[in-house]
Short mmCIF file of C-alpha atoms in Angstrom, two decimals:
data_model
loop_
_atom_site.label_atom_id
_atom_site.label_comp_id
_atom_site.label_asym_id
_atom_site.label_seq_id
_atom_site.Cartn_x
_atom_site.Cartn_y
_atom_site.Cartn_z
CA MET A 986 10.00 -30.23 65.86
CA ILE A 987 9.20 -27.36 68.21
CA TYR A 988 6.14 -25.22 67.44
CA THR A 989 5.15 -21.99 69.15
CA VAL A 990 1.73 -20.34 69.00
CA THR A 991 1.25 -16.59 69.32
CA PHE A 992 -2.39 -15.68 68.76
CA ASN A 993 -1.81 -11.93 68.70
CA PRO A 994 1.78 -11.15 67.59
CA SER A 995 2.95 -7.57 67.42
CA ILE A 996 5.55 -5.14 66.29
CA ASP A 997 7.09 -3.79 69.48
CA TYR A 998 8.13 -0.17 69.06
CA ILE A 999 10.37 0.63 72.04
CA VAL A 1000 11.28 4.29 72.50
CA ASP A 1001 13.49 6.08 75.01
CA VAL A 1002 12.51 9.65 75.91
CA ASP A 1003 14.26 11.81 78.48
CA HIS A 1004 11.73 13.20 80.97
CA PHE A 1005 8.58 12.51 78.93
CA GLN A 1006 5.89 15.19 79.29
CA THR A 1007 2.23 14.82 78.34
CA GLY A 1008 0.76 17.49 76.08
CA MET A 1009 4.20 18.37 74.70
CA VAL A 1010 6.30 17.38 71.69
CA ASN A 1011 8.83 14.82 72.93
CA ARG A 1012 11.92 13.63 71.03
CA THR A 1013 13.24 10.09 71.27
CA THR A 1014 16.80 9.37 72.32
CA GLY A 1015 16.63 5.73 71.23
CA GLU A 1016 14.33 3.47 69.21
CA HIS A 1017 14.02 -0.28 68.70
CA VAL A 1018 11.61 -2.17 66.42
CA LEU A 1019 11.20 -5.86 67.27
CA PRO A 1020 8.76 -8.68 66.56
CA GLY A 1021 6.72 -9.23 69.71
CA GLY A 1022 4.63 -11.90 71.38
CA LYS A 1023 5.52 -14.55 73.92
CA GLY A 1024 5.60 -17.48 71.50
CA ILE A 1025 7.62 -15.45 69.02
CA ASN A 1026 10.13 -14.63 71.76
CA VAL A 1027 10.48 -18.34 72.52
CA SER A 1028 11.13 -19.08 68.84
CA ILE A 1029 13.76 -16.35 68.53
CA VAL A 1030 15.64 -17.50 71.61
CA LEU A 1031 15.48 -21.13 70.49
CA LYS A 1032 17.11 -20.07 67.22
CA ASN A 1033 19.76 -18.13 69.14
CA MET A 1034 20.41 -21.29 71.16
CA GLY A 1035 20.81 -23.38 68.00
CA HIS A 1036 17.38 -25.01 67.72
CA GLU A 1037 14.83 -24.68 64.95
CA SER A 1038 11.16 -24.01 65.61
CA ARG A 1039 8.12 -22.97 63.64
CA ALA A 1040 6.13 -19.93 64.81
CA LEU A 1041 2.37 -20.27 64.32
CA GLY A 1042 -0.41 -17.76 64.87
CA PHE A 1043 -2.29 -15.03 63.04
CA MET A 1044 -1.09 -12.01 61.07
CA ALA A 1045 -2.81 -9.26 59.09
CA GLY A 1046 -2.00 -6.20 57.01
CA PHE A 1047 1.31 -4.46 56.46
CA THR A 1048 2.27 -4.91 60.10
CA GLY A 1049 1.75 -8.66 59.83
CA ARG A 1050 3.99 -8.80 56.78
CA GLU A 1051 6.64 -6.84 58.67
CA ILE A 1052 6.50 -9.31 61.57
CA GLU A 1053 7.15 -12.12 59.10
CA HIS A 1054 10.00 -10.10 57.57
CA LEU A 1055 11.58 -9.48 60.99
CA LEU A 1056 11.35 -13.17 61.87
CA ALA A 1057 12.89 -14.15 58.54
CA ALA A 1058 15.75 -11.74 59.25
CA SER A 1059 16.30 -13.66 62.51
CA GLN A 1060 16.17 -16.93 60.52
CA VAL A 1061 13.04 -18.04 62.40
CA GLU A 1062 10.53 -20.05 60.36
CA SER A 1063 6.95 -18.78 60.56
CA ASP A 1064 3.70 -20.18 59.21
CA PHE A 1065 1.04 -17.65 60.17
CA ILE A 1066 -2.60 -17.62 59.14
CA ASP A 1067 -3.27 -14.55 57.00
CA VAL A 1068 -6.34 -12.80 58.47
CA ALA A 1069 -8.37 -10.70 56.04
CA GLU A 1070 -9.69 -7.97 58.34
CA GLY A 1071 -7.64 -5.56 60.42
CA MET A 1072 -3.91 -5.48 61.03
CA SER A 1073 -1.43 -7.04 63.41
CA ARG A 1074 -0.97 -4.79 66.40
CA ILE A 1075 1.76 -2.33 67.20
CA ASN A 1076 2.72 -2.15 70.87
CA VAL A 1077 4.44 1.03 71.99
CA LYS A 1078 6.73 0.79 75.00
CA LEU A 1079 7.83 4.16 76.35
CA ARG A 1080 10.89 4.21 78.58
CA SER A 1081 11.37 7.46 80.48
CA ASP A 1082 11.25 8.51 84.15
CA GLN A 1083 8.44 5.94 84.27
CA GLU A 1084 7.75 3.08 81.86
CA SER A 1085 4.44 3.09 79.99
CA GLU A 1086 2.92 0.82 77.37
CA ILE A 1087 0.19 1.20 74.75
CA ASN A 1088 -0.85 -2.12 73.23
CA GLY A 1089 -2.78 -2.37 69.97
CA GLN A 1090 -5.87 -4.51 69.42
CA GLY A 1091 -4.91 -6.89 66.64
CA PRO A 1092 -6.94 -8.24 63.71
CA ALA A 1093 -10.46 -9.71 63.59
CA ILE A 1094 -9.85 -13.46 63.86
CA ARG A 1095 -12.75 -15.53 62.52
CA ALA A 1096 -13.80 -19.11 63.15
CA SER A 1097 -12.51 -20.03 59.69
CA ASP A 1098 -9.07 -18.63 60.64
CA ILE A 1099 -9.02 -20.71 63.81
CA ALA A 1100 -9.95 -23.80 61.78
CA LYS A 1101 -6.89 -23.19 59.58
CA LEU A 1102 -4.67 -23.06 62.66
CA TYR A 1103 -6.14 -26.35 63.89
CA ASP A 1104 -5.34 -27.91 60.51
CA LYS A 1105 -1.69 -26.98 61.03
CA LEU A 1106 -1.68 -28.28 64.61
CA ASP A 1107 -3.13 -31.59 63.41
CA GLN A 1108 0.27 -32.27 61.83
CA LEU A 1109 1.95 -32.52 65.25
CA GLY A 1110 2.77 -35.96 66.60
CA GLU A 1111 4.88 -38.10 68.88
CA GLY A 1112 7.90 -36.25 70.29
CA ASP A 1113 6.97 -32.80 68.99
CA PHE A 1114 6.91 -29.83 71.36
CA LEU A 1115 4.21 -27.14 71.35
CA VAL A 1116 4.50 -23.87 73.28
CA LEU A 1117 1.25 -22.03 74.08
CA ALA A 1118 2.15 -18.66 75.53
CA GLY A 1119 0.38 -15.45 76.43
CA SER A 1120 -3.18 -14.21 76.55
CA ILE A 1121 -6.05 -15.05 74.21
CA PRO A 1122 -7.52 -12.13 72.20
CA ASP A 1123 -11.12 -11.19 72.96
CA VAL A 1124 -12.13 -12.16 69.42
CA MET A 1125 -11.22 -15.81 70.12
CA PRO A 1126 -12.92 -18.34 72.42
CA ALA A 1127 -11.57 -18.15 75.98
CA SER A 1128 -11.28 -21.95 75.84
CA SER A 1129 -8.79 -21.90 72.94
CA TYR A 1130 -5.89 -23.40 74.93
CA GLU A 1131 -8.15 -26.13 76.30
CA ASP A 1132 -9.53 -26.82 72.82
CA ILE A 1133 -6.04 -27.21 71.37
CA MET A 1134 -4.88 -29.52 74.15
CA ALA A 1135 -8.02 -31.64 73.93
CA ARG A 1136 -7.49 -31.94 70.18
CA LEU A 1137 -3.89 -33.10 70.61
CA GLU A 1138 -4.48 -35.34 73.61
CA GLY A 1139 -2.98 -38.79 73.24
CA ARG A 1140 -0.66 -37.90 70.34
CA GLY A 1141 2.54 -37.75 72.38
CA VAL A 1142 3.00 -33.98 71.95
CA HIS A 1143 4.90 -32.28 74.79
CA ILE A 1144 2.88 -29.12 75.48
CA VAL A 1145 4.31 -26.13 77.37
CA VAL A 1146 1.87 -23.55 78.72
CA ASP A 1147 2.95 -20.08 79.87
CA ALA A 1148 -0.30 -18.37 80.85
CA THR A 1149 -2.05 -16.94 83.90
CA ARG A 1150 -5.01 -17.63 86.15
CA ASP A 1151 -7.91 -19.55 84.60
CA LEU A 1152 -6.09 -19.95 81.27
CA LEU A 1153 -3.49 -21.99 83.11
CA VAL A 1154 -5.67 -23.76 85.65
CA ASN A 1155 -8.17 -24.93 83.02
CA VAL A 1156 -5.53 -26.83 81.00
CA LEU A 1157 -4.03 -28.76 83.90
CA LYS A 1158 -6.43 -31.65 83.37
CA TYR A 1159 -4.67 -32.27 80.04
CA HIS A 1160 -1.33 -32.78 81.84
CA PRO A 1161 0.92 -30.21 80.14
CA PHE A 1162 4.58 -31.19 79.99
CA LEU A 1163 5.64 -27.87 81.54
CA ILE A 1164 3.96 -24.79 82.98
CA LYS A 1165 5.81 -21.62 83.97
CA PRO A 1166 3.95 -19.06 86.07
CA ASN A 1167 5.92 -16.55 88.12
CA ASN A 1168 5.52 -16.42 91.90
CA HIS A 1169 2.98 -13.58 91.73
CA GLU A 1170 0.84 -15.42 89.17
CA LEU A 1171 1.07 -18.57 91.28
CA GLY A 1172 -0.12 -16.61 94.31
CA GLU A 1173 -3.04 -15.14 92.36
CA ILE A 1174 -4.27 -18.64 91.49
CA PHE A 1175 -4.52 -19.59 95.17
CA GLY A 1176 -5.32 -16.15 96.63
CA VAL A 1177 -2.07 -15.83 98.59
CA SER A 1178 1.10 -13.73 98.48
CA LEU A 1179 4.26 -15.72 97.74
CA SER A 1180 7.69 -14.13 97.99
CA THR A 1181 10.13 -16.85 99.06
CA LYS A 1182 11.01 -20.21 97.56
CA GLU A 1183 9.90 -21.90 100.77
CA GLU A 1184 6.45 -20.34 100.33
CA VAL A 1185 6.31 -21.14 96.61
CA ILE A 1186 7.20 -24.85 96.70
CA PRO A 1187 3.98 -26.22 98.29
CA TYR A 1188 1.79 -24.24 95.88
CA ALA A 1189 3.88 -25.31 92.89
CA LYS A 1190 3.33 -28.89 94.03
CA LYS A 1191 -0.42 -28.22 94.16
CA LEU A 1192 -0.36 -27.34 90.45
CA GLN A 1193 1.45 -30.61 89.87
CA GLU A 1194 -1.23 -32.46 91.84
CA MET A 1195 -3.82 -30.75 89.60
CA GLY A 1196 -2.22 -32.26 86.50
CA ALA A 1197 0.98 -30.48 85.40
CA LYS A 1198 3.96 -32.77 84.86
CA ASN A 1199 6.71 -30.21 85.49
CA VAL A 1200 6.25 -26.84 87.19
CA MET A 1201 8.85 -24.09 86.79
CA ILE A 1202 8.40 -20.86 88.74
CA SER A 1203 10.27 -17.68 87.81
CA MET A 1204 10.95 -15.23 90.65
CA ALA A 1205 12.74 -12.32 88.95
CA GLY A 1206 15.67 -11.25 91.15
CA ASP A 1207 15.15 -14.24 93.44
CA GLY A 1208 15.84 -16.74 90.64
CA GLY A 1209 13.46 -19.63 90.25
CA LEU A 1210 12.67 -23.24 90.98
CA LEU A 1211 11.55 -26.41 89.22
CA ILE A 1212 9.39 -29.25 90.51
CA THR A 1213 9.84 -32.25 88.20
CA GLU A 1214 7.53 -35.11 87.32
CA ASP A 1215 9.97 -37.59 88.89
CA GLY A 1216 9.90 -35.85 92.28
CA GLN A 1217 13.00 -33.67 92.10
CA THR A 1218 13.14 -30.04 93.22
CA PHE A 1219 15.76 -27.59 91.94
CA ALA A 1220 16.03 -24.01 93.14
CA SER A 1221 18.61 -21.29 92.61
CA MET A 1222 19.27 -17.59 92.79
CA PRO A 1223 19.96 -16.03 89.37
CA PRO A 1224 23.44 -15.26 88.09
CA LYS A 1225 24.66 -11.77 88.89
CA GLY A 1226 24.18 -8.99 86.36
CA ARG A 1227 22.56 -5.62 85.72
CA ILE A 1228 18.93 -5.63 84.61
CA VAL A 1229 18.62 -3.77 81.29
CA ASN A 1230 15.28 -4.97 79.93
CA SER A 1231 13.03 -7.57 81.56
CA VAL A 1232 10.72 -7.93 78.53
CA GLY A 1233 10.96 -11.49 77.22
CA ALA A 1234 12.93 -12.85 80.18
CA GLY A 1235 10.20 -15.32 81.13
CA ASP A 1236 9.83 -16.47 77.51
CA SER A 1237 13.60 -16.88 77.34
CA MET A 1238 13.48 -19.07 80.45
CA VAL A 1239 11.05 -21.38 78.66
CA ALA A 1240 13.27 -21.51 75.57
CA GLY A 1241 16.32 -22.21 77.71
CA PHE A 1242 14.56 -25.02 79.55
CA LEU A 1243 13.57 -26.63 76.25
CA THR A 1244 17.14 -26.27 74.97
CA GLY A 1245 18.59 -27.98 78.03
CA TYR A 1246 15.99 -30.73 78.05
CA ILE A 1247 16.26 -31.51 74.33
CA GLU A 1248 20.05 -31.60 74.45
CA THR A 1249 20.51 -33.66 77.62
CA ALA A 1250 17.12 -35.09 78.74
CA ASP A 1251 18.22 -33.94 82.21
CA TYR A 1252 15.88 -31.77 84.27
CA GLU A 1253 18.64 -30.20 86.35
CA ASN A 1254 20.48 -29.08 83.24
CA ALA A 1255 17.20 -27.86 81.72
CA PHE A 1256 16.40 -25.79 84.83
CA TYR A 1257 19.77 -24.07 85.03
CA THR A 1258 19.87 -23.44 81.28
CA GLY A 1259 16.41 -21.90 81.56
CA LEU A 1260 17.43 -19.75 84.53
CA CYS A 1261 20.54 -18.42 82.78
CA THR A 1262 18.74 -17.87 79.48
CA GLY A 1263 16.10 -15.75 81.20
CA SER A 1264 18.85 -13.79 82.94
CA ALA A 1265 20.83 -13.30 79.72
CA SER A 1266 17.79 -11.65 78.12
CA ALA A 1267 17.21 -9.46 81.17
CA PHE A 1268 20.84 -8.31 81.08
CA SER A 1269 20.62 -7.20 77.41
CA GLU A 1270 18.59 -4.98 75.10
CA GLU A 1271 18.08 -8.06 72.92
CA LEU A 1272 17.01 -11.61 73.60
CA ALA A 1273 19.53 -14.12 74.93
CA LYS A 1274 22.29 -15.56 72.77
CA ARG A 1275 24.06 -18.87 73.34
CA ASN A 1276 27.46 -17.47 74.28
CA GLU A 1277 25.85 -15.18 76.88
CA VAL A 1278 23.96 -18.09 78.41
CA GLU A 1279 27.06 -20.27 78.56
CA THR A 1280 28.98 -17.48 80.32
CA LEU A 1281 26.26 -17.20 82.97
CA LEU A 1282 26.12 -20.98 83.40
CA ARG A 1283 29.85 -21.01 84.11
CA SER A 1284 29.37 -18.24 86.69
CA LEU A 1285 27.02 -20.62 88.55
CA GLY A 1286 29.52 -23.45 88.28
CA ARG A 1287 27.45 -25.37 85.73
#
């Protein structure tokens, strides 16, 4: 079974406004309401690709119930902890001459809520996959990813981590199955600027030396690359297409990689499926669907 964890899920309210002006009444020209959060995005794309997963995390209030409703409408199974105080956040994304975002705070997560999540994670075992994605809310211990991985160490769970800076570096000692920073995040870890695949590869290998089994780097319009635990390196430009919405593209890449790996146990197939799944989401208002991914794979001769 595949499990995803989103500590602070959201309702994403995406609005289009022509020539937004501050201090004025502005009218929308388009609106979208979606469940948000990196782990949730992974679960939705996995479902679109034909694979079941269970979305874990915390929810609260009427917004939390709506997130569950939206996931159910997408036929994604969720098993959130119901938090008593506060409400799940609403993130507003304004698309106009410039793009702006206002992100909500989220509920007050208590130690007892975290203990309930750990009880659910204790059910994971040999061959299961766990995706830990995104930031950790201020109300939770900064060591939460480390704590989860230490708790599951030795159980045969394949853990994927999509996080930045110290959140990522601090879990490497637990040998995650896959990590997926982008080239800018990779550069931030080592205090360098990385723009080409030739520059990225040695630093991706450093993360592998620090403990990661497989390292996949997303590079937006420059595609991506994968350094595998068995010493292989795959790199490619992305398929051609028009960028419509980059939100969720990195999460989709993770879901695509898992799809390819689960179906074929082949890292090359997993990499290219991940690359095309990320691109399919970027080329659409919605997250990637299987037929879109397969079309892009064919365009790369896969």
